[in-house]
Each structure stands twice: as C-alpha cells, then as structure tokens.
Coordinates of C-alpha atoms and ligand atoms in Angstrom, one line a residue:
M26 CA 79.2 -74.1 34.4
S27 CA 79.8 -77.3 33.9
E28 CA 82.2 -78.9 31.7
L29 CA 82.3 -77.2 28.1
P30 CA 81.7 -79.8 25.2
S31 CA 84.2 -80.7 22.5
G32 CA 83.5 -78.2 19.7
A33 CA 83.3 -74.9 22.1
V34 CA 85.3 -72.0 21.3
I35 CA 88.4 -70.8 24.1
G36 CA 89.4 -67.4 23.8
I37 CA 93.0 -67.0 24.5
L38 CA 94.4 -63.5 25.1
G39 CA 98.1 -63.2 23.5
G40 CA 99.3 -65.0 20.3
G41 CA 102.8 -66.0 20.9
Q42 CA 104.5 -69.5 21.4
L43 CA 102.3 -70.3 24.5
G44 CA 98.8 -69.8 23.0
R45 CA 100.1 -71.7 19.8
M46 CA 100.7 -74.8 22.1
L47 CA 97.5 -74.0 24.1
A48 CA 95.9 -74.1 21.1
V49 CA 97.5 -77.4 19.2
A50 CA 96.5 -79.0 22.8
A51 CA 92.8 -77.7 22.7
A52 CA 92.7 -79.3 19.2
R53 CA 93.4 -82.3 20.1
L54 CA 90.4 -82.2 22.7
G55 CA 88.1 -81.1 19.8
F56 CA 88.1 -77.6 21.0
R57 CA 88.6 -74.6 19.0
C58 CA 90.6 -71.3 19.6
H59 CA 90.4 -68.1 19.1
I60 CA 93.5 -65.8 19.7
Y61 CA 93.4 -61.9 20.4
E62 CA 96.7 -60.2 19.6
P63 CA 97.6 -56.8 18.7
G64 CA 100.5 -57.9 16.9
A65 CA 100.9 -59.3 13.0
N66 CA 101.2 -62.5 12.3
P67 CA 101.3 -64.3 15.9
P68 CA 102.8 -67.9 16.2
A69 CA 99.4 -68.9 17.3
G70 CA 97.3 -67.6 14.5
D71 CA 98.6 -70.3 12.3
V72 CA 97.1 -73.2 14.2
A73 CA 94.2 -71.5 15.7
H74 CA 90.2 -71.2 14.5
A75 CA 90.0 -67.5 14.3
L76 CA 92.3 -64.7 15.0
T77 CA 91.4 -60.8 16.2
T78 CA 94.2 -58.5 15.4
A79 CA 93.4 -55.5 17.6
A80 CA 94.6 -53.4 20.7
Y81 CA 93.7 -54.2 23.8
D82 CA 92.0 -50.8 24.4
D83 CA 89.7 -51.4 21.1
Q84 CA 86.1 -52.1 23.0
D85 CA 84.6 -52.9 20.0
A86 CA 86.8 -55.9 19.1
L87 CA 86.9 -56.7 22.7
R88 CA 83.2 -57.3 23.0
A89 CA 82.9 -59.0 19.7
F90 CA 85.8 -61.5 21.1
A91 CA 83.8 -62.3 24.1
A92 CA 80.7 -62.7 22.1
A93 CA 82.4 -65.5 20.0
V94 CA 83.9 -67.2 22.6
D95 CA 82.6 -69.7 25.7
V96 CA 85.8 -69.2 28.0
I97 CA 88.8 -66.7 28.2
T98 CA 92.1 -67.6 29.4
Y99 CA 95.5 -65.7 28.6
E100 CA 99.2 -67.1 27.6
F101 CA 100.8 -63.6 29.3
E102 CA 100.4 -61.5 32.7
N103 CA 100.4 -58.2 31.5
V104 CA 97.1 -57.9 29.9
P105 CA 96.0 -54.4 30.6
T106 CA 93.5 -54.4 33.3
A107 CA 90.9 -52.1 31.5
A108 CA 90.6 -55.0 28.6
L109 CA 89.9 -57.5 31.4
D110 CA 87.4 -55.7 33.2
L111 CA 85.3 -55.3 30.0
L112 CA 86.2 -59.2 29.2
D113 CA 85.4 -60.1 32.9
S114 CA 82.1 -58.7 32.8
L115 CA 81.1 -60.9 29.6
K116 CA 82.5 -64.2 29.7
P117 CA 84.2 -66.2 32.5
I118 CA 88.1 -65.7 32.8
R119 CA 90.2 -68.5 34.0
P120 CA 92.6 -68.1 35.8
N121 CA 90.4 -65.4 37.4
R122 CA 91.2 -61.9 38.2
R123 CA 92.6 -62.1 42.0
A124 CA 95.3 -64.6 40.2
L125 CA 96.5 -62.4 37.5
A126 CA 96.5 -59.1 39.6
T127 CA 98.8 -61.0 42.1
A128 CA 101.1 -62.4 40.0
Q129 CA 101.5 -59.3 37.7
D130 CA 102.5 -57.2 41.1
R131 CA 105.8 -58.4 42.6
L132 CA 104.9 -56.5 45.7
L133 CA 101.3 -58.0 46.0
E134 CA 102.6 -61.3 45.2
K135 CA 105.3 -61.7 47.6
D136 CA 103.1 -60.2 50.5
F137 CA 100.6 -62.9 49.3
L138 CA 102.9 -65.7 49.4
T139 CA 103.9 -64.3 52.9
S140 CA 101.0 -64.4 54.1
L141 CA 100.6 -68.6 53.1
G142 CA 103.8 -68.8 55.5
I143 CA 105.8 -69.7 51.7
A144 CA 109.2 -68.4 52.3
C145 CA 110.4 -65.5 49.9
A146 CA 113.8 -63.7 49.6
P147 CA 113.4 -60.6 52.4
Y148 CA 112.0 -57.7 50.3
A149 CA 110.8 -53.7 50.5
A150 CA 109.3 -51.9 48.3
V151 CA 111.2 -48.7 46.9
V152 CA 108.3 -46.9 45.2
N153 CA 111.0 -43.7 44.8
A154 CA 114.6 -43.0 44.6
S155 CA 114.4 -41.5 48.3
E156 CA 113.4 -44.8 49.7
L157 CA 116.2 -46.9 48.5
D158 CA 118.7 -46.2 51.2
G159 CA 116.3 -47.4 53.7
A160 CA 115.5 -50.5 51.9
I161 CA 119.4 -51.2 51.5
A162 CA 119.5 -50.6 55.3
A163 CA 116.6 -52.9 55.9
I164 CA 117.8 -55.6 53.2
G165 CA 121.6 -55.5 53.0
T166 CA 123.6 -56.2 49.9
P167 CA 124.0 -58.0 47.5
A168 CA 120.4 -57.2 46.5
I169 CA 118.5 -57.2 43.0
L170 CA 116.0 -54.0 42.7
K171 CA 113.4 -55.5 40.4
T172 CA 110.5 -53.1 38.9
T173 CA 107.3 -54.3 40.8
R174 CA 105.5 -54.5 37.2
L175 CA 106.0 -55.7 33.7
G176 CA 109.3 -57.3 34.2
Y177 CA 110.1 -60.9 32.6
D178 CA 113.0 -63.1 31.8
G179 CA 115.4 -61.2 34.1
K180 CA 114.6 -57.7 32.2
G181 CA 113.5 -54.8 34.8
Q182 CA 116.5 -56.0 37.2
M183 CA 119.0 -54.3 38.5
R184 CA 121.8 -56.0 41.1
L185 CA 123.6 -53.9 43.9
M186 CA 126.5 -55.5 45.2
S187 CA 127.4 -52.8 47.7
P188 CA 125.3 -49.5 49.0
A189 CA 128.2 -48.0 46.4
D190 CA 125.9 -49.0 43.8
A191 CA 122.9 -47.2 45.2
P192 CA 123.5 -43.7 43.2
A193 CA 123.6 -45.5 39.7
A194 CA 120.0 -47.4 41.0
K195 CA 118.7 -44.4 42.0
A196 CA 119.3 -42.4 38.6
A197 CA 118.1 -45.8 36.9
L198 CA 114.8 -46.0 38.6
R199 CA 112.0 -45.4 36.0
Q200 CA 109.1 -47.3 38.2
D201 CA 107.8 -48.9 41.2
S202 CA 110.2 -51.4 42.4
V203 CA 111.0 -53.9 45.1
L204 CA 114.5 -54.2 46.4
E205 CA 115.0 -57.9 47.1
G206 CA 117.9 -59.7 49.3
F207 CA 119.8 -62.0 47.1
V208 CA 119.3 -65.5 47.6
E209 CA 122.4 -68.0 47.9
F210 CA 120.7 -71.0 46.2
S211 CA 122.2 -73.9 45.2
H212 CA 119.7 -74.5 41.8
E213 CA 116.7 -73.6 40.5
V214 CA 113.5 -75.8 40.3
S215 CA 109.9 -74.8 39.2
V216 CA 106.6 -76.7 39.7
I217 CA 103.9 -76.8 37.3
A218 CA 100.5 -77.0 38.9
A219 CA 97.2 -77.3 38.1
R220 CA 93.6 -76.8 39.6
G221 CA 90.5 -77.8 38.1
L222 CA 86.9 -76.3 38.2
D223 CA 86.0 -78.7 40.6
G224 CA 88.7 -77.8 42.9
S225 CA 90.9 -80.8 42.5
V226 CA 94.9 -80.1 42.5
A227 CA 97.4 -82.1 40.3
C228 CA 101.1 -80.9 39.9
F229 CA 103.9 -82.1 37.7
D230 CA 106.8 -83.7 39.1
P231 CA 109.6 -80.5 39.5
G232 CA 112.1 -79.5 37.4
E233 CA 115.6 -78.3 37.4
N234 CA 116.0 -75.0 35.7
V235 CA 119.4 -73.5 34.5
H236 CA 119.2 -69.4 33.0
R237 CA 121.6 -68.1 30.8
D238 CA 121.5 -64.3 30.3
G239 CA 118.4 -64.3 32.3
I240 CA 116.5 -66.5 30.4
L241 CA 115.6 -70.2 30.6
H242 CA 118.0 -72.7 28.8
T243 CA 117.0 -75.7 30.0
T244 CA 114.7 -77.8 32.4
T245 CA 115.5 -81.1 33.8
V246 CA 113.5 -83.4 35.0
P247 CA 113.6 -85.4 37.6
A248 CA 115.0 -82.0 39.4
R249 CA 117.9 -82.5 42.4
L250 CA 115.5 -82.8 45.3
T251 CA 114.9 -84.6 48.1
A252 CA 111.9 -86.4 49.1
S253 CA 110.6 -83.7 51.4
Q254 CA 111.9 -81.1 49.5
R255 CA 109.3 -82.6 46.4
T256 CA 107.1 -82.9 48.8
D257 CA 107.3 -79.2 50.1
A258 CA 107.5 -77.8 46.7
V259 CA 104.2 -79.7 45.7
L260 CA 102.3 -78.3 48.8
M261 CA 103.3 -74.7 48.0
A262 CA 101.9 -74.9 44.7
A263 CA 98.5 -76.5 46.3
R264 CA 98.2 -74.0 49.1
I265 CA 98.6 -70.9 46.5
L266 CA 96.5 -72.4 43.9
T267 CA 93.5 -73.2 46.6
A268 CA 94.2 -69.8 48.1
L269 CA 93.7 -67.9 44.7
D270 CA 90.4 -69.9 43.9
Y271 CA 92.7 -70.4 40.8
V272 CA 91.5 -72.2 37.8
G273 CA 94.1 -73.4 35.2
V274 CA 97.7 -74.1 35.3
M275 CA 100.5 -72.1 37.0
G276 CA 104.0 -71.9 37.2
L277 CA 106.1 -71.3 40.8
E278 CA 109.7 -70.8 40.7
L279 CA 111.6 -71.7 43.7
F280 CA 115.4 -71.3 44.9
V281 CA 116.9 -74.4 46.5
T282 CA 119.0 -73.6 49.5
P283 CA 120.4 -75.4 52.6
Q284 CA 117.5 -73.7 54.7
G285 CA 114.8 -75.0 52.4
L286 CA 112.8 -73.6 49.2
I287 CA 112.3 -70.0 48.6
A288 CA 109.7 -69.2 46.4
N289 CA 110.9 -66.6 43.7
E290 CA 107.7 -65.8 41.5
I291 CA 104.2 -67.2 40.3
A292 CA 103.4 -67.4 36.6
P293 CA 99.7 -67.4 36.3
R294 CA 100.1 -69.5 33.1
V295 CA 101.4 -72.5 31.3
H296 CA 105.1 -71.9 31.8
N297 CA 108.2 -72.6 29.9
S298 CA 110.0 -74.7 32.6
G299 CA 106.7 -77.0 32.2
H300 CA 107.5 -77.7 28.1
W301 CA 109.2 -81.4 29.3
T302 CA 105.8 -82.5 30.0
Q303 CA 105.0 -82.9 26.0
N304 CA 107.3 -85.8 25.9
G305 CA 107.3 -86.7 29.4
C306 CA 103.7 -87.1 30.2
M307 CA 100.7 -88.6 29.2
V308 CA 99.0 -85.3 29.6
D309 CA 101.0 -82.1 29.2
Q310 CA 100.9 -78.7 31.0
F311 CA 99.1 -77.2 27.8
E312 CA 96.3 -79.7 27.9
Q313 CA 96.0 -79.9 31.6
H314 CA 95.6 -76.0 31.4
I315 CA 92.5 -76.4 28.8
R316 CA 90.8 -79.0 30.8
A317 CA 91.1 -77.1 33.6
I318 CA 89.4 -73.9 32.3
T319 CA 87.0 -76.1 30.3
G320 CA 85.3 -77.9 33.4
W321 CA 87.2 -81.2 32.3
P322 CA 88.8 -83.3 34.9
L323 CA 92.7 -83.0 35.4
G324 CA 94.4 -85.6 33.2
D325 CA 97.3 -87.7 34.5
G326 CA 100.5 -85.8 34.5
S327 CA 102.9 -88.4 36.3
R328 CA 106.3 -88.6 34.7
Y329 CA 107.2 -91.4 32.5
A330 CA 110.5 -90.5 31.2
D331 CA 113.6 -88.6 32.2
V332 CA 113.8 -85.5 29.8
V333 CA 116.1 -82.6 29.3
M334 CA 114.2 -79.2 27.7
E335 CA 116.5 -76.9 25.9
N336 CA 115.6 -73.8 24.4
L337 CA 116.2 -72.7 21.1
I338 CA 117.0 -69.0 21.6
G339 CA 118.2 -66.4 18.4
D340 CA 120.6 -68.6 16.4
D341 CA 119.8 -71.7 18.1
I342 CA 117.4 -72.5 15.6
L343 CA 120.1 -72.9 12.7
R344 CA 121.1 -76.2 14.5
V345 CA 117.7 -77.6 13.9
P346 CA 118.5 -79.6 10.6
K347 CA 121.6 -81.5 13.1
I348 CA 118.8 -82.2 16.0
A349 CA 116.3 -83.2 13.6
R350 CA 118.2 -86.6 13.3
E351 CA 119.0 -87.2 17.0
A352 CA 117.5 -90.3 18.5
G353 CA 115.2 -89.2 21.4
A354 CA 114.6 -85.6 20.2
A355 CA 111.2 -84.1 20.2
L356 CA 111.3 -80.4 18.4
H357 CA 108.6 -77.8 18.8
L358 CA 109.1 -74.8 16.5
Y359 CA 107.2 -71.7 17.0
G360 CA 107.0 -70.7 13.3
K361 CA 108.5 -67.5 14.3
G362 CA 110.5 -65.3 11.2
A363 CA 113.9 -64.3 11.4
P364 CA 116.0 -65.0 14.7
R365 CA 116.9 -62.1 16.7
P366 CA 119.2 -62.4 19.9
G367 CA 117.0 -63.5 22.8
R368 CA 114.0 -64.4 20.9
K369 CA 112.6 -67.9 21.7
M370 CA 112.1 -69.8 18.7
G371 CA 111.5 -73.4 20.0
H372 CA 112.7 -75.8 22.4
V373 CA 113.8 -79.7 21.9
N374 CA 112.8 -82.1 24.6
R375 CA 115.4 -85.0 24.7
V376 CA 113.9 -88.1 26.3
K377 CA 116.0 -90.5 28.3
Q378 CA 114.6 -93.7 26.6
G379 CA 114.6 -97.2 28.1
K380 CA 113.0 -96.4 31.2
Ligands
AMP426 P1 112.9 -63.2 37.9 O1 112.6 -62.1 36.5 O2 112.6 -62.5 39.2 O3 112.3 -64.5 37.8 O4 114.8 -63.8 37.9 C1 114.9 -63.9 36.7 C2 116.8 -64.8 37.8 O5 117.7 -64.1 38.4 C3 116.2 -66.0 38.6 O6 115.9 -67.1 37.9 C4 117.3 -65.9 39.2 O7 118.2 -66.9 38.3 C5 118.0 -64.7 39.8 N1 117.2 -64.1 40.9 C6 116.2 -63.6 40.9 N2 115.8 -63.1 42.2 C7 116.6 -63.2 42.6 C8 117.4 -63.4 44.4 N3 116.7 -62.8 45.2 N4 119.0 -63.8 44.5 C9 119.3 -64.6 43.9 N5 118.8 -64.8 42.2 C10 117.9 -64.2 41.9

C-alpha cells in the first residue's frame, strides 16, 4: 500500500490517553480516527471521529471496525490475540503481529534481544513454582520475578532479596514468570524510535526517566549519556526495529551501568517517556507514529529545547491551576474523570527557554 491520503481513517485499538494524543496528532494531518475500546467514556473518544464500544471478542464489532478503517494500530500491547487474528485478515495492522507478540511476552522479548546481541539482565524462565530454586541458583539474588505477560508500571513484579524469599514468591506465583538478575544501574533512559513503511529509521534524543512507586514520574532531556552511549542506544533501537520489520513508533527502556547499556523492555507503541517530544520537537512521537503507519515520510524529530516532562498522577491534577500560570509549562490533560491513586491524569512539559 502506498501512502494514505489526508482524510483516510485510522483505527486505534484502545481508547486511553495514548490513543487520545494519537488522534489529535492524526487530526493535524487531516486524518480521522476510529477508536475501538471496551470501556465506557474513553479519553480518546472525546477527540475521535468515531468510537466503537465493544469487547475484544465481539467478532461482528471487530469486522465492522475493520470495514470502516484503512489501517489499524494500537495504543496498548495487551490486545487479545484472537481479535488481532481476525483484524489482521481484514486490514493492515501496524506495527505488525510479530512485533506485538515479541513485546507481549517478556521471555520471547529477552530471547529476541539476546539473539540480536543486545545485553539484557541475566534471566531464567519460571513456568511453575518448582523451577524457582533452579532459577535462583542460576541467576543469584537480589533478583526480580516478573510475570511473562500482562505486566506494566511495575505490576506483576516481586523482589527477592535472598533465597529466603523463595517460599513467599512460590506461594504468590500465579502465572508464567521470568526471574531477572538485579541490575545495579546508575540511571534509566529510554529511546523513542520510529520506522517508516519504506524502512527508514528516525530516533528521538534519549530521555532520562525517574520512576516513583513503579510509575514514570519524570523524563528529562537531554539524558546523562556519553556520546558513545547515545550512539549505542540509537543503534540498538534501529537494530530492533529493522529485525522486526517494524512500522511505527517504539519505546526502548534501558539501564545505564558502568559496563554499558542494558535493555529492560520494548514497548511496541508510543510511550509515556516520549511525551516531552510534544514540546521539544517539530514532529512529536504521536505524529511520527501516524506518519509511519500511513506510509508518510518520517518527520523532523530533532530536539530544539531542553524539556522536563512530569506525569500528573492521581491528586497531582489538583496542582493544574498553579501549573497553568507557570511560564514555559505546557499542560496536556487527558479528560479523565475522578483522580485515583496511580491514575495517569495528564502531564506537563516544562521547556527551558532561550536555547
Ligand atoms: P518494568 O516493568 O520491567 O519496566 O520494571 C519497572 C521498573 O523496575 C524499572 O523501570 C526499574 O526501575 C525496575 N527494574 C525492573 N527490572 C529491573 C532489574 N532487572 N534490575 C533493577 N531494577 C529493575
């Protein structure tokens, strides 16, 4: 398929804040978005051309959605496989199924990264509780036990400080997991990278991430990286995108250690740590994703300002009236209802001016 014209319809699976910001970016280029989301009143629904409220196992709704759109993308990685199988037979899904399948499963993801020569924390599969002792013997402690699937923002993770923690971890084990050696990192960074339909690759400047209670708190650009670490980070992202024949934007989270960069995980979508691009670049991650999946040329994502992105989580939203008065602060609010602890309500990009 060649490039989609302005006016074409982009189908987005998932109606959260990422879908909302994708739909806004798509609208700037004249595209219309159709959101598919099982939950009521999704944030993306407010800014979309059409909204389907249906479950992911509703085959009639999925067929009608596919018939109404020109290309399909997603804003979260846990889209059920059966829904994707059906949609894939009807319209192009970008990024492709292999990219999604790889990022959905921590074990597959780590095997894939290792096969590309990209360093990961030492890891071992723990399919059932009886395998944990062997995994601890192989990996050592401290270590982190992570569920293979459906983990995000630190959910589904358990720290084992010593082998004495094994019985409690076994008792809590509910699904396939991976035991990962603890990485002594100095800080965390991420690269947001895009690959176009023509195979061209563009990366945003890496950002430095600080988490609080397992959730991203701030991203700062530029990140503290040496020139060679910066190059390494970008080359890793490019290698992953090309190996997966990826089309769209991907987030790659990395640990910075004295021995070099260690990959933590891949997000096959636009990423919270790329929100700074909205006010630090001519073309942000959302527009870059839309350009990629519609076959447009990738845009200019070079950074023209220093930015600190702060997530507004839960009651942080109460600070909005004050932030709205700040010089150099750009607010992005998601139109969600009541704040709850841990709920991402919006973010603010603070731009250092005068660069
Ligand atoms: P994840 O859900 O895998 O992104 O992990 C959430 C956070 O837990 C990361 O951003 C790190 O701060 C921390 N973390 C995850 N894996 C490791 C590891 N192997 N070693 C040290 N810290 C980790």
